[in-house]
Amino acid sequence: MKFNRILLSATLIVVALVVQVSVLARLQLPGAVPDLVLLTVVGLALVYGPVSGSLIGFTAGLLADLAPPADHAAGRYALVLCVIGYLVGLARPENGRLTSATGPMAVVVAAAVGSTLLYAGVGALVGDTAARHVGLGFLLFTAAVYDLLLAPFTVPLIMALARRAENDPLADAGGGNGADVASGWLSSGTGLRIGAQRGGLRVKAARSRASRAGRIKGVKRL
């Protein structure tokens, strides 16, 4: 992994973990807890691909396993996020450009449900039956809802930062602010074409100026 990629990923994971432990875990919401660490892994994996996604997921999960007040065996969440990071990385577009917000939203829901199922499954293997007392179905539903509500404010920003750290030309497609994904997600899919629309307007404006200049030159020649 490149140094910029490692530095950015480590910073985002640490920030997400601190917010997760100090803020989100204290909200006392029914069912699951919004998983900012998971969303960070999802955002980075969508940009970096499956291999880097799995490494980032393993590191993030291991830190979450060791961070207080963790009450489960170390390595449990690391395994879960390693698998999720790899699978999400496989959903990375080949050209790196997202044309709709529907795909990333579906990836977030699948990651939330998949991570909850994997975590509960691994817990059942080691004798942790906490999911049975809460209700697995309710946990899956609340995890998907909470993460889906939090995703528009986190995943697009993470993806934009990751692209800038990689010096990706797509990061400048939205007028120099790397907001092609962010604008699209927050506008429920319609804004994902904002960057292209701005570029189109600029081209039209340039053509219009050139056309006017041509007409003026033609008049002068007459």
PDB file of C-alpha atoms in Angstrom:
ATOM      1  CA  MET A   1       0.000   0.000   0.000  1.00  0.00           C
ATOM      2  CA  LYS A   2       1.160   3.544  -0.754  1.00  0.00           C
ATOM      3  CA  PHE A   3       2.221   5.780   2.113  1.00  0.00           C
ATOM      4  CA  ASN A   4      -0.585   8.276   1.423  1.00  0.00           C
ATOM      5  CA  ARG A   5      -3.095   5.448   1.443  1.00  0.00           C
ATOM      6  CA  ILE A   6      -1.782   4.038   4.728  1.00  0.00           C
ATOM      7  CA  LEU A   7      -1.665   7.435   6.419  1.00  0.00           C
ATOM      8  CA  LEU A   8      -5.165   8.435   5.332  1.00  0.00           C
ATOM      9  CA  SER A   9      -6.663   5.048   6.195  1.00  0.00           C
ATOM     10  CA  ALA A  10      -5.045   5.019   9.654  1.00  0.00           C
ATOM     11  CA  THR A  11      -6.237   8.554  10.383  1.00  0.00           C
ATOM     12  CA  LEU A  12      -9.810   7.895   9.271  1.00  0.00           C
ATOM     13  CA  ILE A  13     -10.005   4.618  11.192  1.00  0.00           C
ATOM     14  CA  VAL A  14      -8.741   6.192  14.418  1.00  0.00           C
ATOM     15  CA  VAL A  15     -11.155   9.130  14.109  1.00  0.00           C
ATOM     16  CA  ALA A  16     -14.059   6.794  13.319  1.00  0.00           C
ATOM     17  CA  LEU A  17     -13.207   4.552  16.266  1.00  0.00           C
ATOM     18  CA  VAL A  18     -13.000   7.481  18.691  1.00  0.00           C
ATOM     19  CA  VAL A  19     -16.378   8.822  17.525  1.00  0.00           C
ATOM     20  CA  GLN A  20     -17.820   5.314  17.624  1.00  0.00           C
ATOM     21  CA  VAL A  21     -16.762   4.657  21.216  1.00  0.00           C
ATOM     22  CA  SER A  22     -17.268   8.130  22.674  1.00  0.00           C
ATOM     23  CA  VAL A  23     -20.438   9.241  20.886  1.00  0.00           C
ATOM     24  CA  LEU A  24     -22.365   6.632  18.924  1.00  0.00           C
ATOM     25  CA  ALA A  25     -22.041   3.877  21.533  1.00  0.00           C
ATOM     26  CA  ARG A  26     -23.555   6.205  24.156  1.00  0.00           C
ATOM     27  CA  LEU A  27     -26.710   7.095  22.227  1.00  0.00           C
ATOM     28  CA  GLN A  28     -28.659   4.190  23.763  1.00  0.00           C
ATOM     29  CA  LEU A  29     -30.529   3.521  20.537  1.00  0.00           C
ATOM     30  CA  PRO A  30     -32.760   0.447  20.345  1.00  0.00           C
ATOM     31  CA  GLY A  31     -31.174  -2.568  18.686  1.00  0.00           C
ATOM     32  CA  ALA A  32     -27.827  -2.104  16.976  1.00  0.00           C
ATOM     33  CA  VAL A  33     -25.409   0.825  17.139  1.00  0.00           C
ATOM     34  CA  PRO A  34     -24.521   2.940  14.080  1.00  0.00           C
ATOM     35  CA  ASP A  35     -21.214   1.528  12.903  1.00  0.00           C
ATOM     36  CA  LEU A  36     -18.954   4.357  11.751  1.00  0.00           C
ATOM     37  CA  VAL A  37     -15.936   2.045  11.604  1.00  0.00           C
ATOM     38  CA  LEU A  38     -17.772  -0.216   9.170  1.00  0.00           C
ATOM     39  CA  LEU A  39     -18.769   2.745   6.988  1.00  0.00           C
ATOM     40  CA  THR A  40     -15.151   3.925   6.940  1.00  0.00           C
ATOM     41  CA  VAL A  41     -14.027   0.517   5.716  1.00  0.00           C
ATOM     42  CA  VAL A  42     -16.790   0.525   3.092  1.00  0.00           C
ATOM     43  CA  GLY A  43     -15.810   3.957   1.771  1.00  0.00           C
ATOM     44  CA  LEU A  44     -12.116   3.093   1.542  1.00  0.00           C
ATOM     45  CA  ALA A  45     -12.737  -0.332   0.001  1.00  0.00           C
ATOM     46  CA  LEU A  46     -14.928   1.203  -2.727  1.00  0.00           C
ATOM     47  CA  VAL A  47     -11.934   3.304  -3.792  1.00  0.00           C
ATOM     48  CA  TYR A  48      -8.968   1.013  -3.056  1.00  0.00           C
ATOM     49  CA  GLY A  49     -10.380  -2.378  -4.082  1.00  0.00           C
ATOM     50  CA  PRO A  50     -10.586  -5.807  -2.410  1.00  0.00           C
ATOM     51  CA  VAL A  51      -6.987  -6.390  -1.284  1.00  0.00           C
ATOM     52  CA  SER A  52      -6.526  -3.029   0.400  1.00  0.00           C
ATOM     53  CA  GLY A  53     -10.111  -3.211   1.622  1.00  0.00           C
ATOM     54  CA  SER A  54      -9.455  -6.490   3.420  1.00  0.00           C
ATOM     55  CA  LEU A  55      -6.256  -5.166   5.028  1.00  0.00           C
ATOM     56  CA  ILE A  56      -7.964  -1.970   6.127  1.00  0.00           C
ATOM     57  CA  GLY A  57     -10.929  -3.944   7.423  1.00  0.00           C
ATOM     58  CA  PHE A  58      -8.732  -6.296   9.429  1.00  0.00           C
ATOM     59  CA  THR A  59      -6.804  -3.403  10.990  1.00  0.00           C
ATOM     60  CA  ALA A  60      -9.959  -1.445  11.802  1.00  0.00           C
ATOM     61  CA  GLY A  61     -11.650  -4.517  13.270  1.00  0.00           C
ATOM     62  CA  LEU A  62      -8.641  -5.388  15.402  1.00  0.00           C
ATOM     63  CA  LEU A  63      -8.498  -1.867  16.825  1.00  0.00           C
ATOM     64  CA  ALA A  64     -12.224  -2.078  17.570  1.00  0.00           C
ATOM     65  CA  ASP A  65     -11.651  -5.426  19.293  1.00  0.00           C
ATOM     66  CA  LEU A  66      -9.002  -3.913  21.554  1.00  0.00           C
ATOM     67  CA  ALA A  67     -10.702  -0.575  22.230  1.00  0.00           C
ATOM     68  CA  PRO A  68     -12.577  -0.340  25.536  1.00  0.00           C
ATOM     69  CA  PRO A  69     -15.281  -1.196  26.457  1.00  0.00           C
ATOM     70  CA  ALA A  70     -14.970  -4.207  24.110  1.00  0.00           C
ATOM     71  CA  ASP A  71     -16.372  -7.313  25.782  1.00  0.00           C
ATOM     72  CA  HIS A  72     -15.597  -9.937  23.147  1.00  0.00           C
ATOM     73  CA  ALA A  73     -12.587 -11.958  22.066  1.00  0.00           C
ATOM     74  CA  ALA A  74      -9.901 -10.047  20.173  1.00  0.00           C
ATOM     75  CA  GLY A  75      -9.932 -10.833  16.479  1.00  0.00           C
ATOM     76  CA  ARG A  76     -13.663 -11.424  16.196  1.00  0.00           C
ATOM     77  CA  TYR A  77     -14.552  -8.105  14.590  1.00  0.00           C
ATOM     78  CA  ALA A  78     -11.228  -8.086  12.727  1.00  0.00           C
ATOM     79  CA  LEU A  79     -12.307 -11.226  10.894  1.00  0.00           C
ATOM     80  CA  VAL A  80     -15.707  -9.737  10.128  1.00  0.00           C
ATOM     81  CA  LEU A  81     -14.388  -6.461   8.718  1.00  0.00           C
ATOM     82  CA  CYS A  82     -11.635  -8.238   6.798  1.00  0.00           C
ATOM     83  CA  VAL A  83     -14.273 -10.242   4.931  1.00  0.00           C
ATOM     84  CA  ILE A  84     -16.538  -7.225   4.480  1.00  0.00           C
ATOM     85  CA  GLY A  85     -13.665  -5.052   3.210  1.00  0.00           C
ATOM     86  CA  TYR A  86     -12.732  -7.661   0.620  1.00  0.00           C
ATOM     87  CA  LEU A  87     -16.305  -8.180  -0.603  1.00  0.00           C
ATOM     88  CA  VAL A  88     -17.038  -4.446  -0.762  1.00  0.00           C
ATOM     89  CA  GLY A  89     -13.803  -3.932  -2.693  1.00  0.00           C
ATOM     90  CA  LEU A  90     -15.090  -6.328  -5.329  1.00  0.00           C
ATOM     91  CA  ALA A  91     -17.987  -3.912  -5.913  1.00  0.00           C
ATOM     92  CA  ARG A  92     -15.572  -1.121  -6.856  1.00  0.00           C
ATOM     93  CA  PRO A  93     -16.421   0.229 -10.330  1.00  0.00           C
ATOM     94  CA  GLU A  94     -13.822  -0.659 -12.959  1.00  0.00           C
ATOM     95  CA  ASN A  95     -13.450   2.952 -14.078  1.00  0.00           C
ATOM     96  CA  GLY A  96     -13.653   4.262 -10.513  1.00  0.00           C
ATOM     97  CA  ARG A  97     -16.709   6.410 -11.298  1.00  0.00           C
ATOM     98  CA  LEU A  98     -20.113   5.874  -9.703  1.00  0.00           C
ATOM     99  CA  THR A  99     -23.037   6.690 -11.975  1.00  0.00           C
ATOM    100  CA  SER A 100     -25.782   6.234  -9.389  1.00  0.00           C
ATOM    101  CA  ALA A 101     -26.257   6.416  -5.632  1.00  0.00           C
ATOM    102  CA  THR A 102     -28.302   3.215  -5.686  1.00  0.00           C
ATOM    103  CA  GLY A 103     -25.262   0.951  -5.911  1.00  0.00           C
ATOM    104  CA  PRO A 104     -23.364   2.408  -2.925  1.00  0.00           C
ATOM    105  CA  MET A 105     -26.543   2.477  -0.832  1.00  0.00           C
ATOM    106  CA  ALA A 106     -27.120  -1.195  -1.599  1.00  0.00           C
ATOM    107  CA  VAL A 107     -23.491  -1.915  -0.674  1.00  0.00           C
ATOM    108  CA  VAL A 108     -23.955  -0.175   2.695  1.00  0.00           C
ATOM    109  CA  VAL A 109     -27.095  -2.175   3.474  1.00  0.00           C
ATOM    110  CA  ALA A 110     -25.415  -5.429   2.433  1.00  0.00           C
ATOM    111  CA  ALA A 111     -22.340  -4.590   4.529  1.00  0.00           C
ATOM    112  CA  ALA A 112     -24.445  -3.751   7.584  1.00  0.00           C
ATOM    113  CA  VAL A 113     -26.484  -6.934   7.312  1.00  0.00           C
ATOM    114  CA  GLY A 114     -23.492  -9.087   6.401  1.00  0.00           C
ATOM    115  CA  SER A 115     -21.300  -7.782   9.224  1.00  0.00           C
ATOM    116  CA  THR A 116     -24.084  -8.351  11.768  1.00  0.00           C
ATOM    117  CA  LEU A 117     -24.674 -11.894  10.536  1.00  0.00           C
ATOM    118  CA  LEU A 118     -20.954 -12.705  10.507  1.00  0.00           C
ATOM    119  CA  TYR A 119     -20.451 -11.218  13.962  1.00  0.00           C
ATOM    120  CA  ALA A 120     -23.379 -13.183  15.361  1.00  0.00           C
ATOM    121  CA  GLY A 121     -22.203 -16.343  13.594  1.00  0.00           C
ATOM    122  CA  VAL A 122     -18.685 -16.085  14.958  1.00  0.00           C
ATOM    123  CA  GLY A 123     -20.146 -15.322  18.374  1.00  0.00           C
ATOM    124  CA  ALA A 124     -22.276 -18.460  18.246  1.00  0.00           C
ATOM    125  CA  LEU A 125     -19.149 -20.507  17.553  1.00  0.00           C
ATOM    126  CA  VAL A 126     -17.438 -19.159  20.665  1.00  0.00           C
ATOM    127  CA  GLY A 127     -20.524 -19.359  22.870  1.00  0.00           C
ATOM    128  CA  ASP A 128     -21.699 -15.733  22.735  1.00  0.00           C
ATOM    129  CA  THR A 129     -25.520 -15.774  22.680  1.00  0.00           C
ATOM    130  CA  ALA A 130     -26.140 -12.035  23.123  1.00  0.00           C
ATOM    131  CA  ALA A 131     -27.750 -11.768  19.677  1.00  0.00           C
ATOM    132  CA  ARG A 132     -30.402 -14.299  20.679  1.00  0.00           C
ATOM    133  CA  HIS A 133     -31.535 -12.197  23.636  1.00  0.00           C
ATOM    134  CA  VAL A 134     -31.905  -9.032  21.570  1.00  0.00           C
ATOM    135  CA  GLY A 135     -33.306 -10.758  18.501  1.00  0.00           C
ATOM    136  CA  LEU A 136     -31.227 -11.262  15.377  1.00  0.00           C
ATOM    137  CA  GLY A 137     -33.932  -9.965  13.059  1.00  0.00           C
ATOM    138  CA  PHE A 138     -34.275  -6.719  14.995  1.00  0.00           C
ATOM    139  CA  LEU A 139     -30.492  -6.308  15.057  1.00  0.00           C
ATOM    140  CA  LEU A 140     -30.274  -6.748  11.280  1.00  0.00           C
ATOM    141  CA  PHE A 141     -33.054  -4.243  10.655  1.00  0.00           C
ATOM    142  CA  THR A 142     -31.720  -1.550  12.988  1.00  0.00           C
ATOM    143  CA  ALA A 143     -28.132  -2.014  11.786  1.00  0.00           C
ATOM    144  CA  ALA A 144     -29.208  -1.519   8.171  1.00  0.00           C
ATOM    145  CA  VAL A 145     -31.359   1.518   9.000  1.00  0.00           C
ATOM    146  CA  TYR A 146     -28.803   3.274  11.205  1.00  0.00           C
ATOM    147  CA  ASP A 147     -25.904   2.728   8.818  1.00  0.00           C
ATOM    148  CA  LEU A 148     -27.971   3.760   5.817  1.00  0.00           C
ATOM    149  CA  LEU A 149     -28.959   7.003   7.545  1.00  0.00           C
ATOM    150  CA  LEU A 150     -25.371   7.749   8.546  1.00  0.00           C
ATOM    151  CA  ALA A 151     -23.786   6.721   5.234  1.00  0.00           C
ATOM    152  CA  PRO A 152     -24.630   9.843   3.126  1.00  0.00           C
ATOM    153  CA  PHE A 153     -22.727  12.022   5.578  1.00  0.00           C
ATOM    154  CA  THR A 154     -19.641   9.801   5.831  1.00  0.00           C
ATOM    155  CA  VAL A 155     -19.029   7.439   2.917  1.00  0.00           C
ATOM    156  CA  PRO A 156     -18.973  10.068   0.112  1.00  0.00           C
ATOM    157  CA  LEU A 157     -16.568  12.244   2.087  1.00  0.00           C
ATOM    158  CA  ILE A 158     -14.295   9.280   2.810  1.00  0.00           C
ATOM    159  CA  MET A 159     -14.289   8.291  -0.855  1.00  0.00           C
ATOM    160  CA  ALA A 160     -13.485  11.858  -1.937  1.00  0.00           C
ATOM    161  CA  LEU A 161     -10.575  12.047   0.520  1.00  0.00           C
ATOM    162  CA  ALA A 162      -9.283   8.661  -0.617  1.00  0.00           C
ATOM    163  CA  ARG A 163      -9.338   9.749  -4.248  1.00  0.00           C
ATOM    164  CA  ARG A 164      -7.480  12.957  -3.459  1.00  0.00           C
ATOM    165  CA  ALA A 165      -4.840  11.032  -1.525  1.00  0.00           C
ATOM    166  CA  GLU A 166      -4.369   8.813  -4.575  1.00  0.00           C
ATOM    167  CA  ASN A 167      -4.128  11.856  -6.883  1.00  0.00           C
ATOM    168  CA  ASP A 168      -7.041  10.374  -8.795  1.00  0.00           C
ATOM    169  CA  PRO A 169      -8.163  12.592 -11.713  1.00  0.00           C
ATOM    170  CA  LEU A 170     -11.757  11.658 -10.878  1.00  0.00           C
ATOM    171  CA  ALA A 171     -11.376  13.590  -7.632  1.00  0.00           C
ATOM    172  CA  ASP A 172     -11.325  16.817  -9.683  1.00  0.00           C
ATOM    173  CA  ALA A 173     -14.280  15.925 -11.861  1.00  0.00           C
ATOM    174  CA  GLY A 174     -16.682  17.810  -9.618  1.00  0.00           C
ATOM    175  CA  GLY A 175     -15.182  21.241 -10.201  1.00  0.00           C
ATOM    176  CA  GLY A 176     -11.983  20.718  -8.245  1.00  0.00           C
ATOM    177  CA  ASN A 177     -13.580  19.773  -4.913  1.00  0.00           C
ATOM    178  CA  GLY A 178     -13.708  15.994  -5.279  1.00  0.00           C
ATOM    179  CA  ALA A 179     -17.422  16.005  -4.555  1.00  0.00           C
ATOM    180  CA  ASP A 180     -18.728  13.916  -7.460  1.00  0.00           C
ATOM    181  CA  VAL A 181     -19.753  11.095  -5.162  1.00  0.00           C
ATOM    182  CA  ALA A 182     -20.718  13.268  -2.195  1.00  0.00           C
ATOM    183  CA  SER A 183     -23.034  15.481  -4.229  1.00  0.00           C
ATOM    184  CA  GLY A 184     -24.676  12.493  -5.851  1.00  0.00           C
ATOM    185  CA  TRP A 185     -25.334  10.560  -2.637  1.00  0.00           C
ATOM    186  CA  LEU A 186     -26.767  13.508  -0.745  1.00  0.00           C
ATOM    187  CA  SER A 187     -29.100  14.260  -3.650  1.00  0.00           C
ATOM    188  CA  SER A 188     -30.322  10.637  -3.785  1.00  0.00           C
ATOM    189  CA  GLY A 189     -28.606   9.759  -7.007  1.00  0.00           C
ATOM    190  CA  THR A 190     -29.539  12.731  -9.166  1.00  0.00           C
ATOM    191  CA  GLY A 191     -26.511  14.782  -8.245  1.00  0.00           C
ATOM    192  CA  LEU A 192     -23.961  12.165  -9.189  1.00  0.00           C
ATOM    193  CA  ARG A 193     -23.979  13.802 -12.582  1.00  0.00           C
ATOM    194  CA  ILE A 194     -23.336  17.284 -11.187  1.00  0.00           C
ATOM    195  CA  GLY A 195     -19.671  17.169 -12.153  1.00  0.00           C
ATOM    196  CA  ALA A 196     -20.520  16.124 -15.705  1.00  0.00           C
ATOM    197  CA  GLN A 197     -23.258  18.754 -15.913  1.00  0.00           C
ATOM    198  CA  ARG A 198     -20.850  21.472 -14.810  1.00  0.00           C
ATOM    199  CA  GLY A 199     -18.346  20.308 -17.403  1.00  0.00           C
ATOM    200  CA  GLY A 200     -21.076  20.307 -20.043  1.00  0.00           C
ATOM    201  CA  LEU A 201     -22.126  23.840 -19.114  1.00  0.00           C
ATOM    202  CA  ARG A 202     -18.530  24.996 -19.397  1.00  0.00           C
ATOM    203  CA  VAL A 203     -18.201  23.424 -22.836  1.00  0.00           C
ATOM    204  CA  LYS A 204     -21.471  25.028 -23.948  1.00  0.00           C
ATOM    205  CA  ALA A 205     -20.332  28.407 -22.643  1.00  0.00           C
ATOM    206  CA  ALA A 206     -17.014  28.090 -24.480  1.00  0.00           C
ATOM    207  CA  ARG A 207     -18.785  27.118 -27.691  1.00  0.00           C
ATOM    208  CA  SER A 208     -21.164  30.038 -27.291  1.00  0.00           C
ATOM    209  CA  ARG A 209     -18.270  32.486 -26.849  1.00  0.00           C
ATOM    210  CA  ALA A 210     -16.489  31.007 -29.855  1.00  0.00           C
ATOM    211  CA  SER A 211     -19.656  31.284 -31.924  1.00  0.00           C
ATOM    212  CA  ARG A 212     -20.135  34.913 -30.949  1.00  0.00           C
ATOM    213  CA  ALA A 213     -16.507  35.684 -31.734  1.00  0.00           C
ATOM    214  CA  GLY A 214     -16.910  34.047 -35.134  1.00  0.00           C
ATOM    215  CA  ARG A 215     -19.996  36.117 -35.904  1.00  0.00           C
ATOM    216  CA  ILE A 216     -18.242  39.300 -34.827  1.00  0.00           C
ATOM    217  CA  LYS A 217     -15.231  38.527 -37.033  1.00  0.00           C
ATOM    218  CA  GLY A 218     -17.572  37.796 -39.903  1.00  0.00           C
ATOM    219  CA  VAL A 219     -19.275  41.169 -39.478  1.00  0.00           C
ATOM    220  CA  LYS A 220     -15.927  42.960 -39.352  1.00  0.00           C
ATOM    221  CA  ARG A 221     -14.808  41.239 -42.545  1.00  0.00           C
ATOM    222  CA  LEU A 222     -17.967  42.415 -44.302  1.00  0.00           C
TER     223      LEU A 222
END
